[in-house]
JSON list of C-alpha atoms in Angstrom, two decimals:
[
{"chain": "A", "resi": 27, "resn": "ASP", "atom": "CA", "xyz": [0.00, 0.00, 0.00]},
{"chain": "A", "resi": 28, "resn": "THR", "atom": "CA", "xyz": [1.05, 3.60, -0.59]},
{"chain": "A", "resi": 29, "resn": "GLN", "atom": "CA", "xyz": [1.70, 5.24, 2.77]},
{"chain": "A", "resi": 30, "resn": "MET", "atom": "CA", "xyz": [0.86, 8.94, 3.12]},
{"chain": "A", "resi": 31, "resn": "THR", "atom": "CA", "xyz": [2.64, 10.93, 5.82]},
{"chain": "A", "resi": 32, "resn": "GLN", "atom": "CA", "xyz": [1.47, 14.38, 6.81]},
{"chain": "A", "resi": 33, "resn": "SER", "atom": "CA", "xyz": [3.36, 16.96, 8.82]},
{"chain": "A", "resi": 34, "resn": "PRO", "atom": "CA", "xyz": [2.91, 18.53, 11.18]},
{"chain": "A", "resi": 35, "resn": "SER", "atom": "CA", "xyz": [0.19, 16.55, 12.96]},
{"chain": "A", "resi": 36, "resn": "THR", "atom": "CA", "xyz": [-0.89, 19.70, 14.80]},
{"chain": "A", "resi": 37, "resn": "LEU", "atom": "CA", "xyz": [-0.31, 23.31, 13.87]},
{"chain": "A", "resi": 38, "resn": "SER", "atom": "CA", "xyz": [-1.08, 26.38, 15.99]},
{"chain": "A", "resi": 39, "resn": "ALA", "atom": "CA", "xyz": [-1.64, 29.57, 14.00]},
{"chain": "A", "resi": 40, "resn": "SER", "atom": "CA", "xyz": [-3.36, 32.94, 14.14]},
{"chain": "A", "resi": 41, "resn": "VAL", "atom": "CA", "xyz": [-5.92, 34.52, 11.85]},
{"chain": "A", "resi": 42, "resn": "GLY", "atom": "CA", "xyz": [-4.07, 36.04, 8.91]},
{"chain": "A", "resi": 43, "resn": "ASP", "atom": "CA", "xyz": [-1.12, 33.64, 9.08]},
{"chain": "A", "resi": 44, "resn": "ARG", "atom": "CA", "xyz": [0.19, 31.80, 6.02]},
{"chain": "A", "resi": 45, "resn": "VAL", "atom": "CA", "xyz": [-0.04, 28.08, 6.73]},
{"chain": "A", "resi": 46, "resn": "THR", "atom": "CA", "xyz": [1.65, 25.21, 4.92]},
{"chain": "A", "resi": 47, "resn": "ILE", "atom": "CA", "xyz": [0.92, 21.50, 5.40]},
{"chain": "A", "resi": 48, "resn": "THR", "atom": "CA", "xyz": [3.13, 18.83, 3.85]},
{"chain": "A", "resi": 49, "resn": "CYS", "atom": "CA", "xyz": [2.15, 15.39, 2.60]},
{"chain": "A", "resi": 50, "resn": "ARG", "atom": "CA", "xyz": [4.69, 12.76, 1.52]},
{"chain": "A", "resi": 51, "resn": "ALA", "atom": "CA", "xyz": [3.94, 9.56, -0.35]},
{"chain": "A", "resi": 52, "resn": "SER", "atom": "CA", "xyz": [5.93, 6.35, 0.12]},
{"chain": "A", "resi": 53, "resn": "GLN", "atom": "CA", "xyz": [6.14, 5.94, -3.67]},
{"chain": "A", "resi": 54, "resn": "SER", "atom": "CA", "xyz": [5.55, 8.15, -6.67]},
{"chain": "A", "resi": 55, "resn": "ILE", "atom": "CA", "xyz": [1.89, 9.08, -7.19]},
{"chain": "A", "resi": 56, "resn": "SER", "atom": "CA", "xyz": [2.46, 11.57, -10.02]},
{"chain": "A", "resi": 57, "resn": "ARG", "atom": "CA", "xyz": [-0.09, 14.32, -9.27]},
{"chain": "A", "resi": 58, "resn": "TRP", "atom": "CA", "xyz": [-2.92, 12.05, -8.15]},
{"chain": "A", "resi": 59, "resn": "LEU", "atom": "CA", "xyz": [-3.49, 13.76, -4.82]},
{"chain": "A", "resi": 60, "resn": "ALA", "atom": "CA", "xyz": [-6.48, 15.39, -3.17]},
{"chain": "A", "resi": 61, "resn": "TRP", "atom": "CA", "xyz": [-6.82, 17.53, -0.04]},
{"chain": "A", "resi": 62, "resn": "TYR", "atom": "CA", "xyz": [-9.85, 17.57, 2.28]},
{"chain": "A", "resi": 63, "resn": "GLN", "atom": "CA", "xyz": [-10.99, 19.73, 5.17]},
{"chain": "A", "resi": 64, "resn": "GLN", "atom": "CA", "xyz": [-12.93, 18.18, 8.04]},
{"chain": "A", "resi": 65, "resn": "LYS", "atom": "CA", "xyz": [-14.62, 19.96, 10.91]},
{"chain": "A", "resi": 66, "resn": "PRO", "atom": "CA", "xyz": [-15.69, 18.17, 14.11]},
{"chain": "A", "resi": 67, "resn": "GLY", "atom": "CA", "xyz": [-18.77, 16.02, 13.62]},
{"chain": "A", "resi": 68, "resn": "LYS", "atom": "CA", "xyz": [-18.91, 16.71, 9.88]},
{"chain": "A", "resi": 69, "resn": "ALA", "atom": "CA", "xyz": [-17.97, 14.84, 6.75]},
{"chain": "A", "resi": 70, "resn": "PRO", "atom": "CA", "xyz": [-14.79, 15.83, 4.92]},
{"chain": "A", "resi": 71, "resn": "LYS", "atom": "CA", "xyz": [-15.02, 18.34, 2.09]},
{"chain": "A", "resi": 72, "resn": "VAL", "atom": "CA", "xyz": [-12.68, 18.36, -0.90]},
{"chain": "A", "resi": 73, "resn": "LEU", "atom": "CA", "xyz": [-10.52, 21.43, -1.40]},
{"chain": "A", "resi": 74, "resn": "ILE", "atom": "CA", "xyz": [-7.99, 20.40, -4.05]},
{"chain": "A", "resi": 75, "resn": "TYR", "atom": "CA", "xyz": [-7.72, 17.54, -6.54]},
{"chain": "A", "resi": 76, "resn": "LYS", "atom": "CA", "xyz": [-4.97, 16.54, -8.97]},
{"chain": "A", "resi": 77, "resn": "ALA", "atom": "CA", "xyz": [-2.49, 18.19, -6.61]},
{"chain": "A", "resi": 78, "resn": "SER", "atom": "CA", "xyz": [-3.32, 21.78, -7.55]},
{"chain": "A", "resi": 79, "resn": "SER", "atom": "CA", "xyz": [-6.83, 22.00, -9.03]},
{"chain": "A", "resi": 80, "resn": "LEU", "atom": "CA", "xyz": [-9.10, 24.06, -6.80]},
{"chain": "A", "resi": 81, "resn": "GLU", "atom": "CA", "xyz": [-12.56, 22.54, -6.46]},
{"chain": "A", "resi": 82, "resn": "SER", "atom": "CA", "xyz": [-15.42, 24.81, -7.44]},
{"chain": "A", "resi": 83, "resn": "GLY", "atom": "CA", "xyz": [-16.59, 27.03, -4.60]},
{"chain": "A", "resi": 84, "resn": "VAL", "atom": "CA", "xyz": [-13.41, 26.68, -2.54]},
{"chain": "A", "resi": 85, "resn": "PRO", "atom": "CA", "xyz": [-11.84, 30.02, -1.58]},
{"chain": "A", "resi": 86, "resn": "SER", "atom": "CA", "xyz": [-8.76, 31.02, -3.54]},
{"chain": "A", "resi": 87, "resn": "ARG", "atom": "CA", "xyz": [-6.69, 31.35, -0.35]},
{"chain": "A", "resi": 88, "resn": "PHE", "atom": "CA", "xyz": [-6.31, 27.56, -0.58]},
{"chain": "A", "resi": 89, "resn": "SER", "atom": "CA", "xyz": [-3.70, 26.25, -2.99]},
{"chain": "A", "resi": 90, "resn": "GLY", "atom": "CA", "xyz": [-1.92, 22.99, -3.62]},
{"chain": "A", "resi": 91, "resn": "SER", "atom": "CA", "xyz": [1.39, 22.10, -5.21]},
{"chain": "A", "resi": 92, "resn": "GLY", "atom": "CA", "xyz": [3.79, 19.23, -5.70]},
{"chain": "A", "resi": 93, "resn": "SER", "atom": "CA", "xyz": [4.25, 16.04, -7.65]},
{"chain": "A", "resi": 94, "resn": "ASP", "atom": "CA", "xyz": [5.83, 12.62, -7.37]},
{"chain": "A", "resi": 95, "resn": "THR", "atom": "CA", "xyz": [6.18, 12.08, -3.61]},
{"chain": "A", "resi": 96, "resn": "GLU", "atom": "CA", "xyz": [6.00, 15.54, -2.02]},
{"chain": "A", "resi": 97, "resn": "PHE", "atom": "CA", "xyz": [3.00, 17.83, -1.84]},
{"chain": "A", "resi": 98, "resn": "THR", "atom": "CA", "xyz": [1.90, 20.92, 0.04]},
{"chain": "A", "resi": 99, "resn": "LEU", "atom": "CA", "xyz": [-1.37, 22.58, 0.92]},
{"chain": "A", "resi": 100, "resn": "THR", "atom": "CA", "xyz": [-1.08, 26.30, 1.58]},
{"chain": "A", "resi": 101, "resn": "ILE", "atom": "CA", "xyz": [-3.61, 28.65, 3.13]},
{"chain": "A", "resi": 102, "resn": "SER", "atom": "CA", "xyz": [-2.43, 32.12, 2.20]},
{"chain": "A", "resi": 103, "resn": "SER", "atom": "CA", "xyz": [-4.24, 34.00, 4.99]},
{"chain": "A", "resi": 104, "resn": "LEU", "atom": "CA", "xyz": [-5.86, 31.86, 7.65]},
{"chain": "A", "resi": 105, "resn": "GLN", "atom": "CA", "xyz": [-9.50, 32.71, 8.36]},
{"chain": "A", "resi": 106, "resn": "PRO", "atom": "CA", "xyz": [-11.61, 31.76, 11.42]},
{"chain": "A", "resi": 107, "resn": "ASP", "atom": "CA", "xyz": [-13.54, 29.23, 9.31]},
{"chain": "A", "resi": 108, "resn": "ASP", "atom": "CA", "xyz": [-10.30, 27.42, 8.42]},
{"chain": "A", "resi": 109, "resn": "PHE", "atom": "CA", "xyz": [-9.63, 25.95, 11.86]},
{"chain": "A", "resi": 110, "resn": "ALA", "atom": "CA", "xyz": [-10.16, 22.27, 11.10]},
{"chain": "A", "resi": 111, "resn": "THR", "atom": "CA", "xyz": [-8.34, 19.03, 10.33]},
{"chain": "A", "resi": 112, "resn": "TYR", "atom": "CA", "xyz": [-6.85, 18.57, 6.87]},
{"chain": "A", "resi": 113, "resn": "TYR", "atom": "CA", "xyz": [-6.20, 15.25, 5.12]},
{"chain": "A", "resi": 114, "resn": "CYS", "atom": "CA", "xyz": [-4.33, 14.37, 1.96]},
{"chain": "A", "resi": 115, "resn": "GLN", "atom": "CA", "xyz": [-5.38, 11.34, -0.12]},
{"chain": "A", "resi": 116, "resn": "GLN", "atom": "CA", "xyz": [-3.59, 9.55, -2.94]},
{"chain": "A", "resi": 117, "resn": "TYR", "atom": "CA", "xyz": [-5.58, 8.10, -5.82]},
{"chain": "A", "resi": 118, "resn": "ASN", "atom": "CA", "xyz": [-2.77, 6.75, -7.95]},
{"chain": "A", "resi": 119, "resn": "VAL", "atom": "CA", "xyz": [-3.34, 3.16, -6.96]},
{"chain": "A", "resi": 120, "resn": "TYR", "atom": "CA", "xyz": [-5.70, 0.96, -4.95]},
{"chain": "A", "resi": 121, "resn": "PRO", "atom": "CA", "xyz": [-6.13, 0.84, -2.05]},
{"chain": "A", "resi": 122, "resn": "LEU", "atom": "CA", "xyz": [-6.80, 4.56, -1.87]},
{"chain": "A", "resi": 123, "resn": "THR", "atom": "CA", "xyz": [-5.03, 5.89, 1.20]},
{"chain": "A", "resi": 124, "resn": "PHE", "atom": "CA", "xyz": [-5.09, 8.99, 3.38]},
{"chain": "A", "resi": 125, "resn": "GLY", "atom": "CA", "xyz": [-2.56, 10.85, 5.42]},
{"chain": "A", "resi": 126, "resn": "GLY", "atom": "CA", "xyz": [-2.99, 10.87, 9.18]},
{"chain": "A", "resi": 127, "resn": "GLY", "atom": "CA", "xyz": [-4.32, 14.43, 9.24]},
{"chain": "A", "resi": 128, "resn": "THR", "atom": "CA", "xyz": [-3.14, 17.87, 10.34]},
{"chain": "A", "resi": 129, "resn": "LYS", "atom": "CA", "xyz": [-5.18, 19.70, 12.94]},
{"chain": "A", "resi": 130, "resn": "VAL", "atom": "CA", "xyz": [-5.00, 23.48, 12.56]},
{"chain": "A", "resi": 131, "resn": "GLU", "atom": "CA", "xyz": [-5.64, 25.10, 15.93]},
{"chain": "A", "resi": 132, "resn": "ILE", "atom": "CA", "xyz": [-6.05, 28.65, 17.10]},
{"chain": "A", "resi": 133, "resn": "LYS", "atom": "CA", "xyz": [-2.85, 30.05, 18.58]},
{"chain": "B", "resi": 12, "resn": "GLN", "atom": "CA", "xyz": [-27.89, 19.87, -5.78]},
{"chain": "B", "resi": 13, "resn": "VAL", "atom": "CA", "xyz": [-26.11, 16.58, -5.29]},
{"chain": "B", "resi": 14, "resn": "GLN", "atom": "CA", "xyz": [-27.06, 15.03, -1.96]},
{"chain": "B", "resi": 15, "resn": "LEU", "atom": "CA", "xyz": [-26.20, 11.76, -0.24]},
{"chain": "B", "resi": 16, "resn": "VAL", "atom": "CA", "xyz": [-28.39, 10.83, 2.72]},
{"chain": "B", "resi": 17, "resn": "GLN", "atom": "CA", "xyz": [-27.34, 7.90, 4.88]},
{"chain": "B", "resi": 18, "resn": "SER", "atom": "CA", "xyz": [-29.27, 5.69, 7.26]},
{"chain": "B", "resi": 19, "resn": "GLY", "atom": "CA", "xyz": [-29.23, 6.21, 11.00]},
{"chain": "B", "resi": 20, "resn": "ALA", "atom": "CA", "xyz": [-26.88, 5.09, 13.73]},
{"chain": "B", "resi": 21, "resn": "GLU", "atom": "CA", "xyz": [-26.62, 1.39, 14.57]},
{"chain": "B", "resi": 22, "resn": "VAL", "atom": "CA", "xyz": [-25.55, -0.55, 17.64]},
{"chain": "B", "resi": 23, "resn": "LYS", "atom": "CA", "xyz": [-24.48, -4.14, 17.02]},
{"chain": "B", "resi": 24, "resn": "LYS", "atom": "CA", "xyz": [-23.03, -7.00, 19.02]},
{"chain": "B", "resi": 25, "resn": "PRO", "atom": "CA", "xyz": [-19.70, -8.59, 18.09]},
{"chain": "B", "resi": 26, "resn": "GLY", "atom": "CA", "xyz": [-20.15, -11.18, 15.36]},
{"chain": "B", "resi": 27, "resn": "ALA", "atom": "CA", "xyz": [-23.25, -9.53, 13.91]},
{"chain": "B", "resi": 28, "resn": "SER", "atom": "CA", "xyz": [-23.59, -7.79, 10.56]},
{"chain": "B", "resi": 29, "resn": "VAL", "atom": "CA", "xyz": [-24.62, -4.23, 9.73]},
{"chain": "B", "resi": 30, "resn": "ARG", "atom": "CA", "xyz": [-26.02, -2.71, 6.55]},
{"chain": "B", "resi": 31, "resn": "VAL", "atom": "CA", "xyz": [-25.73, 1.02, 5.92]},
{"chain": "B", "resi": 32, "resn": "SER", "atom": "CA", "xyz": [-27.66, 2.72, 3.13]},
{"chain": "B", "resi": 33, "resn": "CYS", "atom": "CA", "xyz": [-26.86, 5.84, 1.14]},
{"chain": "B", "resi": 34, "resn": "LYS", "atom": "CA", "xyz": [-29.60, 7.44, -0.97]},
{"chain": "B", "resi": 35, "resn": "ALA", "atom": "CA", "xyz": [-28.43, 9.70, -3.77]},
{"chain": "B", "resi": 36, "resn": "SER", "atom": "CA", "xyz": [-30.29, 12.59, -5.36]},
{"chain": "B", "resi": 37, "resn": "GLY", "atom": "CA", "xyz": [-29.64, 15.56, -7.60]},
{"chain": "B", "resi": 38, "resn": "TYR", "atom": "CA", "xyz": [-27.78, 13.70, -10.35]},
{"chain": "B", "resi": 39, "resn": "ILE", "atom": "CA", "xyz": [-28.02, 10.64, -12.58]},
{"chain": "B", "resi": 40, "resn": "PHE", "atom": "CA", "xyz": [-27.35, 7.83, -10.09]},
{"chain": "B", "resi": 41, "resn": "THR", "atom": "CA", "xyz": [-25.90, 5.39, -12.62]},
{"chain": "B", "resi": 42, "resn": "SER", "atom": "CA", "xyz": [-23.39, 7.91, -13.97]},
{"chain": "B", "resi": 43, "resn": "TYR", "atom": "CA", "xyz": [-20.98, 8.12, -11.03]},
{"chain": "B", "resi": 44, "resn": "TYR", "atom": "CA", "xyz": [-19.14, 5.53, -8.98]},
{"chain": "B", "resi": 45, "resn": "MET", "atom": "CA", "xyz": [-19.67, 5.48, -5.22]},
{"chain": "B", "resi": 46, "resn": "HIS", "atom": "CA", "xyz": [-17.09, 4.85, -2.50]},
{"chain": "B", "resi": 47, "resn": "TRP", "atom": "CA", "xyz": [-17.28, 3.92, 1.17]},
{"chain": "B", "resi": 48, "resn": "VAL", "atom": "CA", "xyz": [-14.84, 5.38, 3.71]},
{"chain": "B", "resi": 49, "resn": "ARG", "atom": "CA", "xyz": [-14.80, 4.88, 7.46]},
{"chain": "B", "resi": 50, "resn": "GLN", "atom": "CA", "xyz": [-13.39, 6.82, 10.38]},
{"chain": "B", "resi": 51, "resn": "ALA", "atom": "CA", "xyz": [-12.87, 5.31, 13.84]},
{"chain": "B", "resi": 52, "resn": "PRO", "atom": "CA", "xyz": [-13.43, 7.68, 16.79]},
{"chain": "B", "resi": 53, "resn": "GLY", "atom": "CA", "xyz": [-10.67, 10.28, 16.89]},
{"chain": "B", "resi": 54, "resn": "GLN", "atom": "CA", "xyz": [-8.84, 8.58, 14.05]},
{"chain": "B", "resi": 55, "resn": "GLY", "atom": "CA", "xyz": [-8.12, 9.13, 10.37]},
{"chain": "B", "resi": 56, "resn": "LEU", "atom": "CA", "xyz": [-9.92, 8.07, 7.22]},
{"chain": "B", "resi": 57, "resn": "GLU", "atom": "CA", "xyz": [-9.87, 4.57, 5.74]},
{"chain": "B", "resi": 58, "resn": "TRP", "atom": "CA", "xyz": [-11.10, 3.63, 2.25]},
{"chain": "B", "resi": 59, "resn": "MET", "atom": "CA", "xyz": [-13.20, 0.46, 2.10]},
{"chain": "B", "resi": 60, "resn": "GLY", "atom": "CA", "xyz": [-14.14, 0.06, -1.53]},
{"chain": "B", "resi": 61, "resn": "ILE", "atom": "CA", "xyz": [-16.01, 1.27, -4.61]},
{"chain": "B", "resi": 62, "resn": "ILE", "atom": "CA", "xyz": [-19.12, 0.26, -6.52]},
{"chain": "B", "resi": 63, "resn": "ASN", "atom": "CA", "xyz": [-20.20, 1.01, -10.06]},
{"chain": "B", "resi": 64, "resn": "PRO", "atom": "CA", "xyz": [-23.91, 1.84, -9.81]},
{"chain": "B", "resi": 65, "resn": "SER", "atom": "CA", "xyz": [-24.50, 1.04, -13.46]},
{"chain": "B", "resi": 66, "resn": "GLY", "atom": "CA", "xyz": [-24.50, -2.25, -15.32]},
{"chain": "B", "resi": 67, "resn": "GLY", "atom": "CA", "xyz": [-23.95, -5.24, -13.06]},
{"chain": "B", "resi": 68, "resn": "GLY", "atom": "CA", "xyz": [-22.83, -3.18, -10.07]},
{"chain": "B", "resi": 69, "resn": "SER", "atom": "CA", "xyz": [-19.19, -4.25, -10.16]},
{"chain": "B", "resi": 70, "resn": "THR", "atom": "CA", "xyz": [-17.17, -3.67, -7.03]},
{"chain": "B", "resi": 71, "resn": "SER", "atom": "CA", "xyz": [-13.57, -3.38, -5.85]},
{"chain": "B", "resi": 72, "resn": "TYR", "atom": "CA", "xyz": [-12.76, -3.76, -2.17]},
{"chain": "B", "resi": 73, "resn": "ALA", "atom": "CA", "xyz": [-9.73, -2.92, -0.07]},
{"chain": "B", "resi": 74, "resn": "GLU", "atom": "CA", "xyz": [-7.95, -6.16, 0.75]},
{"chain": "B", "resi": 75, "resn": "LYS", "atom": "CA", "xyz": [-8.43, -5.53, 4.46]},
{"chain": "B", "resi": 76, "resn": "PHE", "atom": "CA", "xyz": [-12.21, -5.83, 4.07]},
{"chain": "B", "resi": 77, "resn": "GLN", "atom": "CA", "xyz": [-12.36, -8.24, 1.14]},
{"chain": "B", "resi": 78, "resn": "ASP", "atom": "CA", "xyz": [-13.83, -11.17, 3.06]},
{"chain": "B", "resi": 79, "resn": "ARG", "atom": "CA", "xyz": [-16.29, -9.17, 5.20]},
{"chain": "B", "resi": 80, "resn": "VAL", "atom": "CA", "xyz": [-17.74, -6.35, 3.07]},
{"chain": "B", "resi": 81, "resn": "THR", "atom": "CA", "xyz": [-20.42, -6.38, 0.39]},
{"chain": "B", "resi": 82, "resn": "MET", "atom": "CA", "xyz": [-21.46, -3.29, -1.56]},
{"chain": "B", "resi": 83, "resn": "THR", "atom": "CA", "xyz": [-24.65, -3.33, -3.59]},
{"chain": "B", "resi": 84, "resn": "ARG", "atom": "CA", "xyz": [-26.96, -0.86, -5.27]},
{"chain": "B", "resi": 85, "resn": "ASP", "atom": "CA", "xyz": [-30.64, -0.47, -6.11]},
{"chain": "B", "resi": 86, "resn": "THR", "atom": "CA", "xyz": [-31.03, 1.66, -9.22]},
{"chain": "B", "resi": 87, "resn": "SER", "atom": "CA", "xyz": [-34.82, 1.92, -8.72]},
{"chain": "B", "resi": 88, "resn": "THR", "atom": "CA", "xyz": [-34.29, 3.92, -5.52]},
{"chain": "B", "resi": 89, "resn": "SER", "atom": "CA", "xyz": [-30.85, 5.42, -6.29]},
{"chain": "B", "resi": 90, "resn": "THR", "atom": "CA", "xyz": [-29.46, 3.81, -3.17]},
{"chain": "B", "resi": 91, "resn": "VAL", "atom": "CA", "xyz": [-26.18, 2.08, -2.46]},
{"chain": "B", "resi": 92, "resn": "TYR", "atom": "CA", "xyz": [-25.63, -0.26, 0.46]},
{"chain": "B", "resi": 93, "resn": "MET", "atom": "CA", "xyz": [-22.59, -1.35, 2.43]},
{"chain": "B", "resi": 94, "resn": "GLU", "atom": "CA", "xyz": [-22.83, -4.50, 4.52]},
{"chain": "B", "resi": 95, "resn": "LEU", "atom": "CA", "xyz": [-20.05, -5.43, 6.93]},
{"chain": "B", "resi": 96, "resn": "SER", "atom": "CA", "xyz": [-20.16, -8.84, 8.58]},
{"chain": "B", "resi": 97, "resn": "THR", "atom": "CA", "xyz": [-18.51, -10.51, 11.56]},
{"chain": "B", "resi": 98, "resn": "LEU", "atom": "CA", "xyz": [-18.30, -7.21, 13.37]},
{"chain": "B", "resi": 99, "resn": "ARG", "atom": "CA", "xyz": [-15.70, -6.63, 16.08]},
{"chain": "B", "resi": 100, "resn": "SER", "atom": "CA", "xyz": [-15.12, -3.74, 18.45]},
{"chain": "B", "resi": 101, "resn": "GLU", "atom": "CA", "xyz": [-12.49, -2.29, 16.09]},
{"chain": "B", "resi": 102, "resn": "ASP", "atom": "CA", "xyz": [-15.24, -1.74, 13.50]},
{"chain": "B", "resi": 103, "resn": "THR", "atom": "CA", "xyz": [-16.80, 0.96, 15.68]},
{"chain": "B", "resi": 104, "resn": "ALA", "atom": "CA", "xyz": [-16.60, 3.97, 13.38]},
{"chain": "B", "resi": 105, "resn": "VAL", "atom": "CA", "xyz": [-18.49, 6.51, 11.34]},
{"chain": "B", "resi": 106, "resn": "TYR", "atom": "CA", "xyz": [-19.12, 5.09, 7.87]},
{"chain": "B", "resi": 107, "resn": "TYR", "atom": "CA", "xyz": [-19.38, 7.50, 4.96]},
{"chain": "B", "resi": 108, "resn": "CYS", "atom": "CA", "xyz": [-20.52, 7.04, 1.41]},
{"chain": "B", "resi": 109, "resn": "ALA", "atom": "CA", "xyz": [-18.84, 9.44, -1.00]},
{"chain": "B", "resi": 110, "resn": "ARG", "atom": "CA", "xyz": [-19.47, 9.96, -4.68]},
{"chain": "B", "resi": 111, "resn": "ASP", "atom": "CA", "xyz": [-16.54, 9.74, -7.03]},
{"chain": "B", "resi": 112, "resn": "GLY", "atom": "CA", "xyz": [-15.39, 13.28, -7.61]},
{"chain": "B", "resi": 113, "resn": "GLY", "atom": "CA", "xyz": [-14.54, 12.97, -11.27]},
{"chain": "B", "resi": 114, "resn": "LYS", "atom": "CA", "xyz": [-16.00, 15.47, -13.71]},
{"chain": "B", "resi": 115, "resn": "GLN", "atom": "CA", "xyz": [-16.68, 12.86, -16.41]},
{"chain": "B", "resi": 116, "resn": "GLN", "atom": "CA", "xyz": [-19.54, 10.44, -16.09]},
{"chain": "B", "resi": 117, "resn": "LEU", "atom": "CA", "xyz": [-18.65, 6.77, -15.70]},
{"chain": "B", "resi": 118, "resn": "VAL", "atom": "CA", "xyz": [-14.94, 7.56, -15.47]},
{"chain": "B", "resi": 119, "resn": "ARG", "atom": "CA", "xyz": [-13.41, 6.67, -12.11]},
{"chain": "B", "resi": 120, "resn": "SER", "atom": "CA", "xyz": [-11.34, 9.46, -10.64]},
{"chain": "B", "resi": 121, "resn": "ASN", "atom": "CA", "xyz": [-11.00, 8.02, -7.15]},
{"chain": "B", "resi": 122, "resn": "TRP", "atom": "CA", "xyz": [-11.28, 11.17, -5.13]},
{"chain": "B", "resi": 123, "resn": "PHE", "atom": "CA", "xyz": [-14.43, 12.03, -3.23]},
{"chain": "B", "resi": 124, "resn": "ASP", "atom": "CA", "xyz": [-17.08, 14.71, -3.63]},
{"chain": "B", "resi": 125, "resn": "PRO", "atom": "CA", "xyz": [-19.57, 15.03, -2.08]},
{"chain": "B", "resi": 126, "resn": "TRP", "atom": "CA", "xyz": [-19.83, 12.89, 1.06]},
{"chain": "B", "resi": 127, "resn": "GLY", "atom": "CA", "xyz": [-22.84, 11.62, 2.94]},
{"chain": "B", "resi": 128, "resn": "GLN", "atom": "CA", "xyz": [-23.43, 12.83, 6.48]},
{"chain": "B", "resi": 129, "resn": "GLY", "atom": "CA", "xyz": [-21.99, 9.65, 7.99]},
{"chain": "B", "resi": 130, "resn": "THR", "atom": "CA", "xyz": [-23.48, 6.75, 9.95]},
{"chain": "B", "resi": 131, "resn": "LEU", "atom": "CA", "xyz": [-22.12, 5.82, 13.35]},
{"chain": "B", "resi": 132, "resn": "VAL", "atom": "CA", "xyz": [-21.85, 2.08, 13.86]},
{"chain": "B", "resi": 133, "resn": "THR", "atom": "CA", "xyz": [-21.08, 1.01, 17.41]},
{"chain": "B", "resi": 134, "resn": "VAL", "atom": "CA", "xyz": [-20.01, -2.57, 18.09]},
{"chain": "B", "resi": 135, "resn": "SER", "atom": "CA", "xyz": [-20.36, -3.49, 21.73]},
{"chain": "B", "resi": 136, "resn": "SER", "atom": "CA", "xyz": [-21.39, -6.47, 23.79]}
]
């Protein structure tokens, strides 16, 4: 299976901060990577697919980059609504696998 | 708008089976694959498998669940089902259905959008 490793696992930041989350794959996944946001008690919501494609309706402060084994999710200016847990997911090969998550907390 | 509505919470004893339903609306049901993903309390996300709602309803399961999971669909009611058998305490989780996120009909993209609201399955003696 393709292992996905996210860092950090927890991140403390303030409103207005630029935030970067990293996701590493145990083998090359080309650009077959998605990012999700999950709030407590809610289902995940997709933000980014194919490493850098912004899903319709997602604010432009979210961006994704990377290829092969290293990827990043960047929030250019953190907003109050962005405090949540973020997951990466590879879809290069079955089984589809997720990173362990990064919780973005209020500093 | 696309909506996935799942069945309610379940409490089961170890060794029993559970069936969770996911009713789709707002799009052509047979045009998009459906996935199932679970999340144990306080834990991350785990993909269980995928079903093609069209044709014969072909499926592909994660190896971990291969011998215990069955995914089916009813095109007359636009509903997919996930049945998990021989339940154990480690199966306690929220189970989500999630439509394949691809922009082209009947082309698997293998990312997820949108998701159902989730169904909590508790396995306890």
